[in-house]
mmCIF file of C-alpha atoms in Angstrom:
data_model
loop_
_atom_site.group_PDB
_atom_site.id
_atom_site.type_symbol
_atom_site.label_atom_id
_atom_site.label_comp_id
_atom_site.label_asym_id
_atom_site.label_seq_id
_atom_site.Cartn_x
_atom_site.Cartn_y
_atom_site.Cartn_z
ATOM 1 C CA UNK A 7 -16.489 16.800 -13.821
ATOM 2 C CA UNK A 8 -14.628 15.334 -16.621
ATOM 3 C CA UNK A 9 -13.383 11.348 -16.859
ATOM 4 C CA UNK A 10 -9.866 12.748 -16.858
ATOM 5 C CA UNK A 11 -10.229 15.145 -14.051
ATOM 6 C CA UNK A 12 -12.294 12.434 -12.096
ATOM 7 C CA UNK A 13 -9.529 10.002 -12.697
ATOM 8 C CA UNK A 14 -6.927 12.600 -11.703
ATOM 9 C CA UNK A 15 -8.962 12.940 -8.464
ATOM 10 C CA UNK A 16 -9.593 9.095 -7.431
ATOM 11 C CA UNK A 17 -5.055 8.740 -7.670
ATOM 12 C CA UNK A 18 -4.752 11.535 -5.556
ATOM 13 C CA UNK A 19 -7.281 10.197 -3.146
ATOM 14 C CA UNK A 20 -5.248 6.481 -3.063
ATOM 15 C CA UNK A 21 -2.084 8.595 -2.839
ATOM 16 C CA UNK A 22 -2.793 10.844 0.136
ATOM 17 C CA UNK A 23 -4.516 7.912 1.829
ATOM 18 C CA UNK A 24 -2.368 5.411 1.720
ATOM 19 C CA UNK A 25 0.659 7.790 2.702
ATOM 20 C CA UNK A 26 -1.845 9.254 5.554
ATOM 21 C CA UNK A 27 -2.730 5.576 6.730
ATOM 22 C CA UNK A 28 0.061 4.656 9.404
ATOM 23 C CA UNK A 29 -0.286 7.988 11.099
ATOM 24 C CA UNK A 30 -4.529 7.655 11.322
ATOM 25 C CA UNK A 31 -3.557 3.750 12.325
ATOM 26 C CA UNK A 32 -1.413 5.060 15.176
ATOM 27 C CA UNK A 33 -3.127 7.514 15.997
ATOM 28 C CA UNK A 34 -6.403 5.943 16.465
ATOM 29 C CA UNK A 35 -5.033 3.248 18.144
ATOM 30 C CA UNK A 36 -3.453 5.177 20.794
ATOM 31 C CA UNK A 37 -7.065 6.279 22.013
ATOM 32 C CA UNK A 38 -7.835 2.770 22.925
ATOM 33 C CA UNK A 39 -6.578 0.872 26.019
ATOM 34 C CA UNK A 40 -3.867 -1.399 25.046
ATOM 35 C CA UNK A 41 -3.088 -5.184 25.598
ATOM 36 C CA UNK A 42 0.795 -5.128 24.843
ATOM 37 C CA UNK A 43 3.335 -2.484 24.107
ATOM 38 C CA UNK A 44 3.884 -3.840 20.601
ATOM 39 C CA UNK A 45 0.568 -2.391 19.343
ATOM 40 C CA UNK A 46 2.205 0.075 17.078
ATOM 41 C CA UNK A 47 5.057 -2.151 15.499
ATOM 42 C CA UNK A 48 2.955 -2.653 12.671
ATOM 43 C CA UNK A 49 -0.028 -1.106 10.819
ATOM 44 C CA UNK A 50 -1.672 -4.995 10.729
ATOM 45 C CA UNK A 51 -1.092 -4.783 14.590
ATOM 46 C CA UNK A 52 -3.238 -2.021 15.244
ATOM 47 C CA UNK A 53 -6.344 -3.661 13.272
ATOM 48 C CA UNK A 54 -7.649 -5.365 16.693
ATOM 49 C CA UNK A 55 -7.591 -1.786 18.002
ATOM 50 C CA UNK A 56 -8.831 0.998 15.373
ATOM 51 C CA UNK A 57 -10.892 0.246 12.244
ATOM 52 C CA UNK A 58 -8.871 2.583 10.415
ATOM 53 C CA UNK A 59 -6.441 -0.169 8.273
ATOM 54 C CA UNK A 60 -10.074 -2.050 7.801
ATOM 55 C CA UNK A 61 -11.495 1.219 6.004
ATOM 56 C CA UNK A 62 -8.957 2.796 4.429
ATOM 57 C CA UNK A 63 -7.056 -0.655 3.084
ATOM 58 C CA UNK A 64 -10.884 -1.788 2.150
ATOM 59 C CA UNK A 65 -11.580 1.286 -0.022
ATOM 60 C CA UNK A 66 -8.573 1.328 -1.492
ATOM 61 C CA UNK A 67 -8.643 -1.954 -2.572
ATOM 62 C CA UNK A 68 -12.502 -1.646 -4.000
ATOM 63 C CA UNK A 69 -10.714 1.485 -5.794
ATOM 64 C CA UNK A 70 -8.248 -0.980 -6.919
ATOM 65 C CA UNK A 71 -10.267 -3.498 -8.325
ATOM 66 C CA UNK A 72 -12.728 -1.426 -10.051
ATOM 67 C CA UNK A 73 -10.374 0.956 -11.863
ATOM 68 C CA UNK A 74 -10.035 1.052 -15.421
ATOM 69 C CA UNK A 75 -6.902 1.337 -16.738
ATOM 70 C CA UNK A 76 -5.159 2.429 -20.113
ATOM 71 C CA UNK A 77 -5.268 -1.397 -21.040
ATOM 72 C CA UNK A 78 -5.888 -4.808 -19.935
ATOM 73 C CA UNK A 79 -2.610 -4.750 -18.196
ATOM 74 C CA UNK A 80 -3.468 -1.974 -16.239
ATOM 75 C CA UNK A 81 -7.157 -3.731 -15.088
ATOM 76 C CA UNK A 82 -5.215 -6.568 -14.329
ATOM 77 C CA UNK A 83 -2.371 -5.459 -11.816
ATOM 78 C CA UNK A 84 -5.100 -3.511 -9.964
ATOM 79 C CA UNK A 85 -8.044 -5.837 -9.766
ATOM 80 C CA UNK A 86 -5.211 -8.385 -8.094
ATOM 81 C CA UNK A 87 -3.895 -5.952 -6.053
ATOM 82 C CA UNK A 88 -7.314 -4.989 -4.896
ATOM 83 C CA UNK A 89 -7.714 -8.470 -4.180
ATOM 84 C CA UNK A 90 -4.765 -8.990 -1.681
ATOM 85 C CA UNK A 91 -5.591 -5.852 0.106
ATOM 86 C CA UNK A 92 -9.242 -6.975 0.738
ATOM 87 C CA UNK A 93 -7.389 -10.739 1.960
ATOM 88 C CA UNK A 94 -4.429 -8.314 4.024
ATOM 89 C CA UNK A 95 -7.779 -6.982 5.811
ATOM 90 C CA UNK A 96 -9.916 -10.334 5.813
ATOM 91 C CA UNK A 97 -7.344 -12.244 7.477
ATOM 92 C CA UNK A 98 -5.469 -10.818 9.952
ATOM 93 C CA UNK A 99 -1.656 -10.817 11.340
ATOM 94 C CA UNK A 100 -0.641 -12.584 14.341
ATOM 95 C CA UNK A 101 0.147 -10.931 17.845
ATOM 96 C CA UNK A 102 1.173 -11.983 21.277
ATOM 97 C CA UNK A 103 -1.605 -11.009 22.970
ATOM 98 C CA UNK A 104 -4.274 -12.681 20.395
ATOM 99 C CA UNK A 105 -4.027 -16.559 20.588
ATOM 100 C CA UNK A 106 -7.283 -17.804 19.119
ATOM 101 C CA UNK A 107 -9.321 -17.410 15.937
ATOM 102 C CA UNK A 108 -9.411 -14.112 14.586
ATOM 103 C CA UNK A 109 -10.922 -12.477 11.426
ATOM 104 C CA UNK A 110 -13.645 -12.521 9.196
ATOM 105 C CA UNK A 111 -13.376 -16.193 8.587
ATOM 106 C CA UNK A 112 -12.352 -16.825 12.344
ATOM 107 C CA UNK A 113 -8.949 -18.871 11.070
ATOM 108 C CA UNK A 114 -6.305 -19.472 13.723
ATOM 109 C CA UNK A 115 -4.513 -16.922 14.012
ATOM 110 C CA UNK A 116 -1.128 -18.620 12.765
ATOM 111 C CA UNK A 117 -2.736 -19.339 9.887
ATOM 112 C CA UNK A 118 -4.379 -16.461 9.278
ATOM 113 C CA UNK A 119 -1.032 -14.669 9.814
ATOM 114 C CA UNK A 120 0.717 -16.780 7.037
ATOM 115 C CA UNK A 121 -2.268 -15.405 4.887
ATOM 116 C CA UNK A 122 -1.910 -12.183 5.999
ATOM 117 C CA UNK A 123 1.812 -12.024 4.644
ATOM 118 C CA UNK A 124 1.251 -14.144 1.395
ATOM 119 C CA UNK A 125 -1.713 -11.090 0.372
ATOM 120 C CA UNK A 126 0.543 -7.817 1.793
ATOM 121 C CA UNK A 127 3.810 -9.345 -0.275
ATOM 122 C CA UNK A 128 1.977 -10.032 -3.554
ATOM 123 C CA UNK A 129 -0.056 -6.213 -2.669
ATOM 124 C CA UNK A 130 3.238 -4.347 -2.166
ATOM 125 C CA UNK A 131 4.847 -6.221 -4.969
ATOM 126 C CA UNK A 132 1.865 -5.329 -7.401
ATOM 127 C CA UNK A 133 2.056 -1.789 -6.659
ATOM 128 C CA UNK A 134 5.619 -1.465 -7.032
ATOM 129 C CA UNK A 135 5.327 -3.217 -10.429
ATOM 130 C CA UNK A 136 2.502 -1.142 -11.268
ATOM 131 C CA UNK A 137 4.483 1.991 -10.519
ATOM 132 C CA UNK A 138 8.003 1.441 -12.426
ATOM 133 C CA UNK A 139 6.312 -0.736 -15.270
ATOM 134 C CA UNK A 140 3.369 0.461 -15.802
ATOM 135 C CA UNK A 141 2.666 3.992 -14.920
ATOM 136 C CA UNK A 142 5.565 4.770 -17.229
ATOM 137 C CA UNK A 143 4.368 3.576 -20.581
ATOM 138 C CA UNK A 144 3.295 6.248 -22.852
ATOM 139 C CA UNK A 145 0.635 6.584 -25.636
ATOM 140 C CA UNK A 146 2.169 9.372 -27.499
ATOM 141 C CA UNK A 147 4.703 12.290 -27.661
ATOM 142 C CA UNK A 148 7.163 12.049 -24.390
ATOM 143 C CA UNK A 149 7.229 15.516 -22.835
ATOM 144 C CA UNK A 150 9.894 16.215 -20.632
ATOM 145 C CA UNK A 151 6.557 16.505 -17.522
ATOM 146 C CA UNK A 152 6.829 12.992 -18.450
ATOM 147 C CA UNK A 153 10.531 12.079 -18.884
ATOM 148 C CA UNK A 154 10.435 13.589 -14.892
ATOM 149 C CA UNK A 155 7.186 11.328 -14.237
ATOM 150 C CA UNK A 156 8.593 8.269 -15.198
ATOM 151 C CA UNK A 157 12.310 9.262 -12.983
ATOM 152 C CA UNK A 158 9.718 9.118 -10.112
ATOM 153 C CA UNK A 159 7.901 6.026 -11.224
ATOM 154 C CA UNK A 160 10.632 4.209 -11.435
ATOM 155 C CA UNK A 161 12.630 5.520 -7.844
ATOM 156 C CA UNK A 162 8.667 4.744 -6.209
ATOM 157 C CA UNK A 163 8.827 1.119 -7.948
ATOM 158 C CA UNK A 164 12.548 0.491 -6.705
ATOM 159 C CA UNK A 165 12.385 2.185 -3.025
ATOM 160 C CA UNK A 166 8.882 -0.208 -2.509
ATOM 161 C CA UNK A 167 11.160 -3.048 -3.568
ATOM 162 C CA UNK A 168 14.245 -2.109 -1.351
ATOM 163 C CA UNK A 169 12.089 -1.245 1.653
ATOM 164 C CA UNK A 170 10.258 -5.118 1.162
ATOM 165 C CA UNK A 171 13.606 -6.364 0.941
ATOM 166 C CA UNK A 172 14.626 -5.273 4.106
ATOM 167 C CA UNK A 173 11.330 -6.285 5.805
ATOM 168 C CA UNK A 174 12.218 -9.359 4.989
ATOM 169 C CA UNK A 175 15.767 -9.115 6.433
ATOM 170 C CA UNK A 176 14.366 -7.659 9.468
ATOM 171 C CA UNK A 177 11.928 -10.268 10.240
ATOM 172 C CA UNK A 178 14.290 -13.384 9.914
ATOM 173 C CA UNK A 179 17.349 -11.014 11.472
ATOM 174 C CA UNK A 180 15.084 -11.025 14.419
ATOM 175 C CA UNK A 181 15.464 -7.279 14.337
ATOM 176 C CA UNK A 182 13.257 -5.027 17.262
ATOM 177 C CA UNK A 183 9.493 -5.485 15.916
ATOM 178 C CA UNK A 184 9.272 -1.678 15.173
ATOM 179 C CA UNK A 185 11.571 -1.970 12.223
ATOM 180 C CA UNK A 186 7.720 -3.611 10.436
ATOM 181 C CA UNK A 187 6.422 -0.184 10.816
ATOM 182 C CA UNK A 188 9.075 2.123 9.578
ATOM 183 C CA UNK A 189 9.167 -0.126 6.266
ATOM 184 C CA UNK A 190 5.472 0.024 6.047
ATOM 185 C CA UNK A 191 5.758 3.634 6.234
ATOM 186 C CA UNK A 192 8.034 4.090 3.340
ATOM 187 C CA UNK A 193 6.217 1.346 1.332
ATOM 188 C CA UNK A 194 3.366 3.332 1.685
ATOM 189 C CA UNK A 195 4.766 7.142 1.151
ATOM 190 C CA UNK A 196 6.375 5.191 -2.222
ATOM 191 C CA UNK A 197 3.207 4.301 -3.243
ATOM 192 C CA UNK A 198 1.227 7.887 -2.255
ATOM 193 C CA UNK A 199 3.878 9.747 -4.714
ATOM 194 C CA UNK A 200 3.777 7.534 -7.345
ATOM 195 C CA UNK A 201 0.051 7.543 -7.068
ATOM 196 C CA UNK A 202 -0.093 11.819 -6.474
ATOM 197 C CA UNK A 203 2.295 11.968 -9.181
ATOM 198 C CA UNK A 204 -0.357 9.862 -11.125
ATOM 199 C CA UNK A 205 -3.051 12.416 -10.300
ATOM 200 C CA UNK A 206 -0.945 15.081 -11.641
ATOM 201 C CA UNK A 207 0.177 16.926 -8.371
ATOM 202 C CA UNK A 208 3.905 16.539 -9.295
ATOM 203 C CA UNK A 209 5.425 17.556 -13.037
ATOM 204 C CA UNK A 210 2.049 17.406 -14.990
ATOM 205 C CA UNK A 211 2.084 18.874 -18.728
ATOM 206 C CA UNK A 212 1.242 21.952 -19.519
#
């Protein structure tokens, strides 16, 4: 295998995951017994149940940190990134039926929460950066593949922003807790089409 066609291969891979990961979350989760009836509002949530956010996040984020980019800028955005996904995993969100230390470093868990958010808003933010500034620079000729690419770059960049937006509304609106796991969703199919656009699936030259 080629360095292009193995790069083309490890974007599809972070694309397809990350837009597969709330449905493995749930899914797993809903095997186990269950503490409260919130255990789906969020993909963090279901991390005391399934180890599926702790694998998938944690090789994404290894992906992240060790991929080499067009440029510096490029290693940069995704080493941090990979960074805050490994802390989103290390130091989990709060819930009402945990009330004592939790995670790798055993933190209270309302401190470990504020953590938790700090490292999923600067992860979400970094991809969505990533995908509208980044992924739509060019080295050469623009082909009209391209011209397309960057159109989807750019809507993946803006819909991660909207959707973290509204989290944010959501969460001091006081909306039903659910509303954290529809955004996640979208955040995350954002992210898998910029990234499986990446990987050429979608518009790739000829």
């Amino acid at each position: 295998m080629n360095e292009k066609k193995m790069y083309y291969r490890i974007r599809n891979y972070c694309g397809l995951l990350g837009m597969l990961l709330p449905f493995i979350a749930m899914f797993s989760a809903a095997l186990t017994p269950h503490e409260d009836p919130s255990w789906w509002y969020s993909i963090s949530a279901t991390y005391y149940q399934t180890p599926a956010l702790a694998g998938i996040l944690t090789a994404a984020s290894i992906v992240l940190m060790t991929y080499d980019g067009y440029d510096w800028r490029d290693n940069l955005v995704t080493t941090i990134s990979g960074v805050f996904g490994i802390g989103i995993v290390l130091f989990p969100c709060a819930v009402v039926w945990k009330s004592d230390r939790v995670g790798f470093f055993q933190l209270p868990v309302d401190i470990s929460h504020i953590i938790h958010c700090i490292c999923a808003t600067a992860f979400f933010l970094l991809l969505g950066f990533y995908s509208f500034f980044l992924f739509t620079l060019s080295d050469g000729t623009v082909t009209k593949q391209k011209k397309i690419r960057n159109v989807i770059y750019r809507l993946c960049g803006i819909g991660m922003l909207v959707f973290m937006i509204w989290q944010f509304i959501t969460v001091i609106a006081h909306m039903p807790g659910w509303w954290t796991m529809i955004n996640e969703i979208f955040l995350l199919f954002f992210f898998g089409i910029s990234w499986l656009t990446k990987g050429g699936i979608f518009f790739k030259d000829k």
